[in-house]
Amino acid sequence: MDQNVHLKANKLVELNNGNICNRCLGRKFSNMIESSETDGNEEKGKLIREKISIESKKGDEETKCETCNDILFKIDENIKNGNILERIQGKIDYLNLEFDTFLIGSKIPEEILNRDEWLNEALDLDVENIKKEINREIGKLLEKELDKEVDFDNPDIVIMVDLRKLIQENKDNNDDNSQKSESNDLSAIKIRIQINPIFIEGRYRKLIRGIPQTKWPCRKCKGKGCSECGGTGKMYKESVEELISEIFLDKTRGYEAKFHGAGREDIDVKMLGTGRPFVLEIKEPKIRKLDLQKLAKEVNEHSKGKTEYIDLKYTDRKKKAEIKVSSPDTFKIYRALVECEDNISDEQLAKLKERLEKTIIDQQTPQRVAHRRADKIRQREVKELSTKPLTSKKFEMTVKTQGGLYIKELISSDDDRTTPSVSEILGTKAICKELDVIGVG
């Protein structure tokens, strides 16, 4: 054994007045003893104890470990007698949870944690704290008994094992020289399960006007329900979000759904073409494994003629953030029905294409959204533009733009807050009568 380990081990024993369990002795030097020498912190502790010639701690009151206060003995007992497994399995069964991966967390008395960290600092030891030892032992138990896998990065559930009351009962038992029953030990172990969300990405098409992307609370009652909203708490009966969420919540037995779109179109605008990307977040789903193709058919039948959801697939949390960030390379393609106050000639439409295509537009935040958006000037490019005359005063305009350009204001000028604009170039008042998004990339 390394001389440094020998010296520090003797000091550790001294700081604990000779009262330290093999598990604590081994874990304090777990990264300093090769695993080939011995496996597990218990065995490492025995090896160190043998090398420095100190007596083995038996785990009774007279030799209680001053590092962990015998918490590791108590947890071992409750692992061996099945109490911890029973409590966790009971909670899983009660919630009727479906999961493949998990992570263990634990809560123990603060004074034990503080002493453990103090010993690390006093001996200049860079090792894991006692909670990691506890979490690992319980995790190994569940992997074996439940046939599930520990996942440190993206677990389906996080199982929090609160052992504080168990340790307090153990302390009280020792103080009173009495023994509580195993059933009392069992009731002292508290389990809380955090069910992590699932994320499903896809694209949606909005086939009719008059539907918002997400649920819109009533302006008057703020969602509580009033005479103005007919008791619904909403400005609109349904939304792109709700038409898919209600079915997914039912199938997953989830608590709540959140809809994250790659931008949004106005309520009176259709979303056509290949659709707009979105991520649906289902919070606290009891069921995680879904046949997304089958479910897409059910959702589309439910929302038939209103919305359509395509290319559904599982994704991860980071996609929710990515979808909200507009890259300079993103674009939108719109088809607008433009109505002018005066007659428009073919020459004027040709001039419109010449002036706007490949042009940077300066656009101050539109007046209609200034109450909820920062008032600033944005610069966005019109990449491509084409027009099709319909009547002397109406034409269809198809425009491909950099993401974030407001098309209604590009047409009207919004009292010269957008420049150049269709109205400015044509020399007459122009308004957008209808607008469809036909491409998002």
GROMACS .gro file of C-alpha atoms in nm:
model
  441
    1MET     CA    1   0.000   0.000   0.000
    2ASP     CA    2   0.123   0.349  -0.085
    3GLN     CA    3   0.301   0.527   0.202
    4ASN     CA    4   0.079   0.834   0.153
    5VAL     CA    5  -0.232   0.618   0.196
    6HIS     CA    6  -0.078   0.459   0.505
    7LEU     CA    7  -0.012   0.797   0.668
    8LYS     CA    8  -0.351   0.946   0.583
    9ALA     CA    9  -0.534   0.630   0.689
   10ASN     CA   10  -0.371   0.646   1.031
   11LYS     CA   11  -0.467   1.014   1.058
   12LEU     CA   12  -0.827   0.934   0.955
   13VAL     CA   13  -0.849   0.667   1.225
   14GLU     CA   14  -0.709   0.913   1.478
   15LEU     CA   15  -0.965   1.182   1.383
   16ASN     CA   16  -1.239   0.923   1.440
   17ASN     CA   17  -1.097   0.810   1.776
   18GLY     CA   18  -1.046   0.465   1.627
   19ASN     CA   19  -1.417   0.432   1.547
   20ILE     CA   20  -1.455   0.407   1.167
   21CYS     CA   21  -1.629   0.139   0.962
   22ASN     CA   22  -1.460  -0.049   0.679
   23ARG     CA   23  -1.690   0.113   0.421
   24CYS     CA   24  -1.589   0.465   0.523
   25LEU     CA   25  -1.224   0.367   0.555
   26GLY     CA   26  -1.226   0.216   0.206
   27ARG     CA   27  -1.419   0.490   0.027
   28LYS     CA   28  -1.191   0.765   0.158
   29PHE     CA   29  -0.906   0.603  -0.038
   30SER     CA   30  -1.110   0.447  -0.319
   31ASN     CA   31  -0.922   0.638  -0.589
   32MET     CA   32  -0.582   0.564  -0.435
   33ILE     CA   33  -0.606   0.184  -0.428
   34GLU     CA   34  -0.610  -0.005  -0.756
   35SER     CA   35  -0.924  -0.209  -0.813
   36SER     CA   36  -0.702  -0.503  -0.900
   37GLU     CA   37  -0.592  -0.514  -0.537
   38THR     CA   38  -0.947  -0.555  -0.414
   39ASP     CA   39  -1.304  -0.470  -0.522
   40GLY     CA   40  -1.556  -0.258  -0.334
   41ASN     CA   41  -1.506  -0.006  -0.058
   42GLU     CA   42  -1.584  -0.260   0.216
   43GLU     CA   43  -1.299  -0.482   0.096
   44LYS     CA   44  -1.068  -0.186   0.048
   45GLY     CA   45  -1.138  -0.083   0.406
   46LYS     CA   46  -1.052  -0.430   0.530
   47LEU     CA   47  -0.725  -0.421   0.335
   48ILE     CA   48  -0.630  -0.081   0.480
   49ARG     CA   49  -0.725  -0.193   0.831
   50GLU     CA   50  -0.502  -0.499   0.793
   51LYS     CA   51  -0.212  -0.294   0.662
   52ILE     CA   52  -0.220  -0.037   0.941
   53SER     CA   53  -0.306  -0.299   1.205
   54ILE     CA   54  -0.618  -0.158   1.370
   55GLU     CA   55  -0.908  -0.360   1.506
   56SER     CA   56  -1.219  -0.412   1.295
   57LYS     CA   57  -1.524  -0.211   1.383
   58LYS     CA   58  -1.820  -0.438   1.458
   59GLY     CA   59  -2.100  -0.185   1.417
   60ASP     CA   60  -2.232  -0.190   1.775
   61GLU     CA   61  -2.296   0.115   1.988
   62GLU     CA   62  -1.961   0.111   2.159
   63THR     CA   63  -1.773   0.133   1.830
   64LYS     CA   64  -2.019   0.342   1.626
   65CYS     CA   65  -1.852   0.488   1.316
   66GLU     CA   66  -1.788   0.854   1.384
   67THR     CA   67  -1.775   0.933   1.011
   68CYS     CA   68  -2.112   0.796   0.900
   69ASN     CA   69  -2.278   0.748   1.241
   70ASP     CA   70  -2.342   0.388   1.128
   71ILE     CA   71  -2.570   0.505   0.849
   72LEU     CA   72  -2.400   0.266   0.607
   73PHE     CA   73  -2.469  -0.028   0.840
   74LYS     CA   74  -2.832   0.077   0.866
   75ILE     CA   75  -2.870   0.108   0.489
   76ASP     CA   76  -2.704  -0.232   0.438
   77GLU     CA   77  -2.956  -0.383   0.680
   78ASN     CA   78  -3.248  -0.230   0.493
   79ILE     CA   79  -3.111  -0.344   0.159
   80LYS     CA   80  -3.063  -0.700   0.286
   81ASN     CA   81  -3.402  -0.726   0.456
   82GLY     CA   82  -3.576  -0.581   0.148
   83ASN     CA   83  -3.717  -0.269   0.314
   84ILE     CA   84  -3.569  -0.022   0.065
   85LEU     CA   85  -3.668  -0.232  -0.235
   86GLU     CA   86  -4.019  -0.277  -0.095
   87ARG     CA   87  -4.068   0.095  -0.044
   88ILE     CA   88  -3.942   0.183  -0.392
   89GLN     CA   89  -4.139  -0.094  -0.562
   90GLY     CA   90  -4.450   0.010  -0.373
   91LYS     CA   91  -4.418   0.368  -0.496
   92ILE     CA   92  -4.359   0.253  -0.856
   93ASP     CA   93  -4.663   0.022  -0.839
   94TYR     CA   94  -4.879   0.295  -0.685
   95LEU     CA   95  -4.793   0.532  -0.969
   96ASN     CA   96  -4.814   0.248  -1.223
   97LEU     CA   97  -4.495   0.376  -1.385
   98GLU     CA   98  -4.341   0.264  -1.713
   99PHE     CA   99  -3.966   0.332  -1.734
  100ASP     CA  100  -3.637   0.181  -1.852
  101THR     CA  101  -3.377   0.401  -1.687
  102PHE     CA  102  -3.345   0.563  -1.347
  103LEU     CA  103  -3.117   0.760  -1.121
  104ILE     CA  104  -3.097   0.741  -0.741
  105GLY     CA  105  -3.076   1.040  -0.512
  106SER     CA  106  -3.076   1.034  -0.134
  107LYS     CA  107  -3.125   1.255   0.169
  108ILE     CA  108  -2.935   1.199   0.491
  109PRO     CA  109  -2.879   1.412   0.803
  110GLU     CA  110  -2.685   1.730   0.733
  111GLU     CA  111  -2.442   1.672   1.017
  112ILE     CA  112  -2.321   1.347   0.859
  113LEU     CA  113  -2.262   1.520   0.525
  114ASN     CA  114  -2.079   1.808   0.692
  115ARG     CA  115  -1.847   1.580   0.888
  116ASP     CA  116  -1.775   1.372   0.580
  117GLU     CA  117  -1.673   1.684   0.386
  118TRP     CA  118  -1.469   1.814   0.681
  119LEU     CA  119  -1.265   1.493   0.688
  120ASN     CA  120  -1.196   1.525   0.314
  121GLU     CA  121  -1.067   1.878   0.362
  122ALA     CA  122  -0.866   1.792   0.673
  123LEU     CA  123  -0.684   1.508   0.494
  124ASP     CA  124  -0.679   1.671   0.148
  125LEU     CA  125  -0.880   1.385  -0.003
  126ASP     CA  126  -1.042   1.428  -0.343
  127VAL     CA  127  -1.307   1.155  -0.318
  128GLU     CA  128  -1.682   1.121  -0.354
  129ASN     CA  129  -1.903   1.210  -0.061
  130ILE     CA  130  -2.104   0.962   0.140
  131LYS     CA  131  -2.426   1.020  -0.057
  132LYS     CA  132  -2.267   0.885  -0.373
  133GLU     CA  133  -2.178   0.566  -0.188
  134ILE     CA  134  -2.538   0.531  -0.071
  135ASN     CA  135  -2.680   0.610  -0.415
  136ARG     CA  136  -2.453   0.357  -0.582
  137GLU     CA  137  -2.547   0.076  -0.343
  138ILE     CA  138  -2.921   0.137  -0.384
  139GLY     CA  139  -2.873   0.176  -0.759
  140LYS     CA  140  -2.696  -0.161  -0.781
  141LEU     CA  141  -2.987  -0.318  -0.592
  142LEU     CA  142  -3.248  -0.177  -0.831
  143GLU     CA  143  -3.052  -0.266  -1.143
  144LYS     CA  144  -3.046  -0.626  -1.027
  145GLU     CA  145  -3.398  -0.657  -0.885
  146LEU     CA  146  -3.592  -0.441  -1.132
  147ASP     CA  147  -3.383  -0.518  -1.440
  148LYS     CA  148  -3.352  -0.146  -1.515
  149GLU     CA  149  -3.046   0.065  -1.597
  150VAL     CA  150  -2.891   0.359  -1.417
  151ASP     CA  151  -2.863   0.663  -1.645
  152PHE     CA  152  -2.670   0.961  -1.511
  153ASP     CA  153  -2.746   1.193  -1.805
  154ASN     CA  154  -3.106   1.143  -1.907
  155PRO     CA  155  -3.296   0.905  -1.677
  156ASP     CA  156  -3.666   0.836  -1.723
  157ILE     CA  157  -3.719   0.880  -1.349
  158VAL     CA  158  -3.522   1.001  -1.048
  159ILE     CA  159  -3.589   0.806  -0.727
  160MET     CA  160  -3.522   1.012  -0.415
  161VAL     CA  161  -3.471   0.798  -0.103
  162ASP     CA  162  -3.513   1.002   0.214
  163LEU     CA  163  -3.329   0.823   0.495
  164ARG     CA  164  -3.327   1.103   0.751
  165LYS     CA  165  -3.611   0.964   0.958
  166LEU     CA  166  -3.463   0.615   0.944
  167ILE     CA  167  -3.132   0.743   1.080
  168GLN     CA  168  -3.309   0.949   1.348
  169GLU     CA  169  -3.505   0.642   1.458
  170ASN     CA  170  -3.182   0.448   1.478
  171LYS     CA  171  -3.034   0.723   1.695
  172ASP     CA  172  -3.343   0.728   1.918
  173ASN     CA  173  -3.332   0.350   1.951
  174ASN     CA  174  -2.972   0.366   2.072
  175ASP     CA  175  -3.048   0.651   2.311
  176ASP     CA  176  -3.342   0.460   2.463
  177ASN     CA  177  -3.170   0.119   2.459
  178SER     CA  178  -3.481  -0.010   2.279
  179GLN     CA  179  -3.532  -0.184   1.946
  180LYS     CA  180  -3.795  -0.081   1.696
  181SER     CA  181  -3.949  -0.336   1.465
  182GLU     CA  182  -3.861  -0.377   1.101
  183SER     CA  183  -4.204  -0.240   1.012
  184ASN     CA  184  -4.106   0.086   1.181
  185ASP     CA  185  -3.783   0.090   0.980
  186LEU     CA  186  -3.991   0.041   0.667
  187SER     CA  187  -4.222   0.332   0.744
  188ALA     CA  188  -3.922   0.552   0.814
  189ILE     CA  189  -3.795   0.520   0.456
  190LYS     CA  190  -3.961   0.791   0.246
  191ILE     CA  191  -3.964   0.766  -0.133
  192ARG     CA  192  -4.033   1.042  -0.383
  193ILE     CA  193  -4.016   0.983  -0.758
  194GLN     CA  194  -3.949   1.258  -1.009
  195ILE     CA  195  -4.086   1.157  -1.349
  196ASN     CA  196  -3.887   1.328  -1.621
  197PRO     CA  197  -4.071   1.456  -1.930
  198ILE     CA  198  -4.071   1.304  -2.275
  199PHE     CA  199  -4.018   1.517  -2.585
  200ILE     CA  200  -4.173   1.449  -2.924
  201GLU     CA  201  -4.082   1.653  -3.229
  202GLY     CA  202  -4.266   1.685  -3.556
  203ARG     CA  203  -4.422   1.936  -3.793
  204TYR     CA  204  -4.775   2.072  -3.799
  205ARG     CA  205  -4.995   2.209  -4.072
  206LYS     CA  206  -5.279   2.447  -3.987
  207LEU     CA  207  -5.543   2.405  -4.254
  208ILE     CA  208  -5.793   2.672  -4.150
  209ARG     CA  209  -5.779   3.026  -4.017
  210GLY     CA  210  -5.890   3.128  -3.671
  211ILE     CA  211  -5.685   2.882  -3.462
  212PRO     CA  212  -5.396   3.004  -3.245
  213GLN     CA  213  -5.083   2.795  -3.206
  214THR     CA  214  -5.114   2.766  -2.828
  215LYS     CA  215  -5.391   2.799  -2.572
  216TRP     CA  216  -5.488   3.166  -2.537
  217PRO     CA  217  -5.626   3.259  -2.192
  218CYS     CA  218  -5.926   3.492  -2.179
  219ARG     CA  219  -5.809   3.854  -2.152
  220LYS     CA  220  -6.086   3.940  -1.907
  221CYS     CA  221  -6.071   3.656  -1.655
  222LYS     CA  222  -5.710   3.543  -1.717
  223GLY     CA  223  -5.820   3.182  -1.762
  224LYS     CA  224  -6.056   3.152  -1.465
  225GLY     CA  225  -6.376   3.144  -1.671
  226CYS     CA  226  -6.629   3.423  -1.715
  227SER     CA  227  -6.937   3.523  -1.916
  228GLU     CA  228  -6.723   3.674  -2.190
  229CYS     CA  229  -6.543   3.345  -2.262
  230GLY     CA  230  -6.842   3.124  -2.187
  231GLY     CA  231  -6.673   2.981  -1.880
  232THR     CA  232  -6.391   2.824  -2.083
  233GLY     CA  233  -6.120   3.060  -1.966
  234LYS     CA  234  -6.000   3.083  -2.328
  235MET     CA  235  -6.018   3.335  -2.608
  236TYR     CA  236  -6.046   3.058  -2.865
  237LYS     CA  237  -6.215   2.720  -2.840
  238GLU     CA  238  -5.913   2.519  -2.956
  239SER     CA  239  -5.551   2.556  -3.063
  240VAL     CA  240  -5.281   2.367  -3.251
  241GLU     CA  241  -5.140   2.277  -2.911
  242GLU     CA  242  -5.464   2.148  -2.759
  243LEU     CA  243  -5.571   1.941  -3.059
  244ILE     CA  244  -5.263   1.720  -3.019
  245SER     CA  245  -5.201   1.755  -2.644
  246GLU     CA  246  -5.531   1.619  -2.516
  247ILE     CA  247  -5.477   1.285  -2.689
  248PHE     CA  248  -5.111   1.258  -2.589
  249LEU     CA  249  -5.194   1.338  -2.227
  250ASP     CA  250  -5.456   1.066  -2.227
  251LYS     CA  251  -5.222   0.806  -2.378
  252THR     CA  252  -4.927   0.889  -2.150
  253ARG     CA  253  -5.135   0.968  -1.841
  254GLY     CA  254  -4.923   1.280  -1.819
  255TYR     CA  255  -4.975   1.578  -1.593
  256GLU     CA  256  -4.934   1.862  -1.843
  257ALA     CA  257  -4.828   1.928  -2.202
  258LYS     CA  258  -4.624   2.222  -2.332
  259PHE     CA  259  -4.604   2.307  -2.700
  260HIS     CA  260  -4.283   2.463  -2.836
  261GLY     CA  261  -4.302   2.590  -3.194
  262ALA     CA  262  -4.029   2.714  -3.429
  263GLY     CA  263  -4.189   3.057  -3.439
  264ARG     CA  264  -4.561   3.105  -3.484
  265GLU     CA  265  -4.806   3.235  -3.739
  266ASP     CA  266  -5.093   3.475  -3.668
  267ILE     CA  267  -5.433   3.329  -3.583
  268ASP     CA  268  -5.573   3.431  -3.923
  269VAL     CA  269  -5.281   3.271  -4.113
  270LYS     CA  270  -5.273   2.915  -4.245
  271MET     CA  271  -4.962   2.701  -4.203
  272LEU     CA  272  -4.934   2.486  -4.516
  273GLY     CA  273  -4.657   2.319  -4.718
  274THR     CA  274  -4.442   2.076  -4.520
  275GLY     CA  275  -4.548   2.235  -4.192
  276ARG     CA  276  -4.384   2.417  -3.903
  277PRO     CA  277  -4.142   2.231  -3.670
  278PHE     CA  278  -4.251   2.185  -3.309
  279VAL     CA  279  -4.163   1.994  -2.992
  280LEU     CA  280  -4.434   1.861  -2.764
  281GLU     CA  281  -4.323   1.821  -2.401
  282ILE     CA  282  -4.526   1.583  -2.185
  283LYS     CA  283  -4.464   1.637  -1.815
  284GLU     CA  284  -4.476   1.346  -1.568
  285PRO     CA  285  -4.579   1.078  -1.818
  286LYS     CA  286  -4.668   0.745  -1.653
  287ILE     CA  287  -4.645   0.573  -1.992
  288ARG     CA  288  -4.343   0.651  -2.212
  289LYS     CA  289  -4.355   0.397  -2.493
  290LEU     CA  290  -4.590   0.509  -2.768
  291ASP     CA  291  -4.657   0.396  -3.122
  292LEU     CA  292  -4.613   0.743  -3.269
  293GLN     CA  293  -4.728   0.650  -3.620
  294LYS     CA  294  -5.049   0.499  -3.487
  295LEU     CA  295  -5.098   0.792  -3.252
  296ALA     CA  296  -5.042   1.044  -3.534
  297LYS     CA  297  -5.327   0.882  -3.729
  298GLU     CA  298  -5.556   0.910  -3.426
  299VAL     CA  299  -5.464   1.274  -3.364
  300ASN     CA  300  -5.510   1.367  -3.731
  301GLU     CA  301  -5.848   1.199  -3.740
  302HIS     CA  302  -5.947   1.389  -3.427
  303SER     CA  303  -5.838   1.724  -3.577
  304LYS     CA  304  -5.939   1.642  -3.934
  305GLY     CA  305  -5.980   1.950  -4.155
  306LYS     CA  306  -5.827   2.178  -3.891
  307THR     CA  307  -5.470   2.070  -3.821
  308GLU     CA  308  -5.236   1.791  -3.925
  309TYR     CA  309  -4.929   1.654  -3.743
  310ILE     CA  310  -4.655   1.474  -3.936
  311ASP     CA  311  -4.309   1.318  -3.892
  312LEU     CA  312  -4.352   1.254  -3.518
  313LYS     CA  313  -4.047   1.110  -3.342
  314TYR     CA  314  -3.888   1.107  -2.998
  315THR     CA  315  -3.628   1.373  -2.924
  316ASP     CA  316  -3.447   1.512  -2.620
  317ARG     CA  317  -3.466   1.820  -2.401
  318LYS     CA  318  -3.206   2.022  -2.594
  319LYS     CA  319  -3.427   2.015  -2.903
  320LYS     CA  320  -3.681   2.227  -2.713
  321ALA     CA  321  -3.422   2.505  -2.683
  322GLU     CA  322  -3.281   2.460  -3.034
  323ILE     CA  323  -3.620   2.501  -3.196
  324LYS     CA  324  -3.664   2.843  -3.033
  325VAL     CA  325  -3.338   2.983  -3.171
  326SER     CA  326  -3.353   3.135  -3.518
  327SER     CA  327  -3.043   3.076  -3.727
  328PRO     CA  328  -2.949   3.333  -3.993
  329ASP     CA  329  -3.001   3.053  -4.242
  330THR     CA  330  -3.367   2.990  -4.149
  331PHE     CA  331  -3.629   3.108  -4.393
  332LYS     CA  332  -4.004   3.130  -4.438
  333ILE     CA  333  -4.204   3.123  -4.760
  334TYR     CA  334  -4.534   3.310  -4.764
  335ARG     CA  335  -4.821   3.347  -5.008
  336ALA     CA  336  -5.010   3.673  -4.961
  337LEU     CA  337  -5.326   3.810  -5.120
  338VAL     CA  338  -5.255   4.183  -5.158
  339GLU     CA  339  -5.527   4.443  -5.216
  340CYS     CA  340  -5.436   4.798  -5.328
  341GLU     CA  341  -5.627   5.123  -5.311
  342ASP     CA  342  -5.538   5.208  -5.675
  343ASN     CA  343  -5.499   5.005  -5.992
  344ILE     CA  344  -5.167   4.825  -6.031
  345SER     CA  345  -4.987   4.768  -6.362
  346ASP     CA  346  -4.757   4.485  -6.466
  347GLU     CA  347  -4.473   4.738  -6.477
  348GLN     CA  348  -4.533   4.829  -6.114
  349LEU     CA  349  -4.526   4.462  -6.013
  350ALA     CA  350  -4.202   4.416  -6.203
  351LYS     CA  351  -4.059   4.716  -6.017
  352LEU     CA  352  -4.177   4.561  -5.688
  353LYS     CA  353  -3.978   4.245  -5.757
  354GLU     CA  354  -3.672   4.444  -5.861
  355ARG     CA  355  -3.677   4.666  -5.551
  356LEU     CA  356  -3.754   4.403  -5.286
  357GLU     CA  357  -3.574   4.087  -5.400
  358LYS     CA  358  -3.231   4.044  -5.234
  359THR     CA  359  -3.304   4.351  -5.021
  360ILE     CA  360  -3.248   4.409  -4.649
  361ILE     CA  361  -3.563   4.539  -4.482
  362ASP     CA  362  -3.549   4.771  -4.180
  363GLN     CA  363  -3.847   4.686  -3.965
  364GLN     CA  364  -3.937   4.851  -3.639
  365THR     CA  365  -4.142   4.631  -3.407
  366PRO     CA  366  -4.497   4.636  -3.554
  367GLN     CA  367  -4.755   4.837  -3.364
  368ARG     CA  368  -4.984   4.535  -3.329
  369VAL     CA  369  -4.723   4.338  -3.127
  370ALA     CA  370  -4.542   4.628  -2.956
  371HIS     CA  371  -4.723   4.549  -2.628
  372ARG     CA  372  -4.546   4.211  -2.602
  373ARG     CA  373  -4.224   4.256  -2.802
  374ALA     CA  374  -3.921   4.479  -2.748
  375ASP     CA  375  -3.946   4.798  -2.954
  376LYS     CA  376  -3.642   4.785  -3.180
  377ILE     CA  377  -3.545   4.784  -3.546
  378ARG     CA  378  -3.479   4.442  -3.696
  379GLN     CA  379  -3.305   4.385  -4.027
  380ARG     CA  380  -3.425   4.091  -4.235
  381GLU     CA  381  -3.365   3.998  -4.597
  382VAL     CA  382  -3.621   3.933  -4.868
  383LYS     CA  383  -3.456   3.648  -5.056
  384GLU     CA  384  -3.701   3.585  -5.342
  385LEU     CA  385  -4.026   3.742  -5.459
  386SER     CA  386  -4.280   3.675  -5.734
  387THR     CA  387  -4.623   3.819  -5.812
  388LYS     CA  388  -4.935   3.708  -5.998
  389PRO     CA  389  -5.201   3.966  -6.101
  390LEU     CA  390  -5.558   3.870  -6.007
  391THR     CA  391  -5.760   4.187  -6.072
  392SER     CA  392  -5.669   4.549  -6.141
  393LYS     CA  393  -5.629   4.608  -5.766
  394LYS     CA  394  -5.538   4.264  -5.637
  395PHE     CA  395  -5.240   4.037  -5.681
  396GLU     CA  396  -5.087   3.730  -5.522
  397MET     CA  397  -4.736   3.768  -5.386
  398THR     CA  398  -4.509   3.476  -5.299
  399VAL     CA  399  -4.210   3.580  -5.092
  400LYS     CA  400  -3.920   3.392  -4.935
  401THR     CA  401  -3.768   3.580  -4.644
  402GLN     CA  402  -3.521   3.545  -4.364
  403GLY     CA  403  -3.699   3.422  -4.051
  404GLY     CA  404  -3.848   3.695  -3.834
  405LEU     CA  405  -3.978   3.935  -4.101
  406TYR     CA  406  -4.338   4.050  -4.047
  407ILE     CA  407  -4.511   4.012  -4.384
  408LYS     CA  408  -4.828   4.211  -4.314
  409GLU     CA  409  -4.614   4.511  -4.229
  410LEU     CA  410  -4.385   4.449  -4.526
  411ILE     CA  411  -4.697   4.504  -4.735
  412SER     CA  412  -4.866   4.791  -4.548
  413SER     CA  413  -4.549   4.973  -4.424
  414ASP     CA  414  -4.708   5.003  -4.076
  415ASP     CA  415  -4.701   5.385  -4.087
  416ASP     CA  416  -4.350   5.379  -4.235
  417ARG     CA  417  -4.211   5.158  -3.954
  418THR     CA  418  -4.113   4.907  -4.225
  419THR     CA  419  -3.900   5.026  -4.512
  420PRO     CA  420  -3.894   4.963  -4.800
  421SER     CA  421  -4.247   4.824  -4.823
  422VAL     CA  422  -4.494   4.717  -5.092
  423SER     CA  423  -4.706   5.029  -5.028
  424GLU     CA  424  -4.403   5.256  -5.059
  425ILE     CA  425  -4.276   5.100  -5.383
  426LEU     CA  426  -4.619   5.083  -5.553
  427GLY     CA  427  -4.708   5.437  -5.440
  428THR     CA  428  -5.048   5.334  -5.309
  429LYS     CA  429  -5.196   5.192  -4.991
  430ALA     CA  430  -5.167   4.814  -4.992
  431ILE     CA  431  -5.296   4.567  -4.733
  432CYS     CA  432  -5.264   4.194  -4.678
  433LYS     CA  433  -5.611   4.038  -4.714
  434GLU     CA  434  -5.497   3.678  -4.663
  435LEU     CA  435  -5.168   3.519  -4.570
  436ASP     CA  436  -5.047   3.158  -4.579
  437VAL     CA  437  -4.714   3.018  -4.469
  438ILE     CA  438  -4.621   2.760  -4.731
  439GLY     CA  439  -4.266   2.677  -4.628
  440VAL     CA  440  -4.044   2.681  -4.317
  441GLY     CA  441  -3.677   2.589  -4.337
   0.00000   0.00000   0.00000
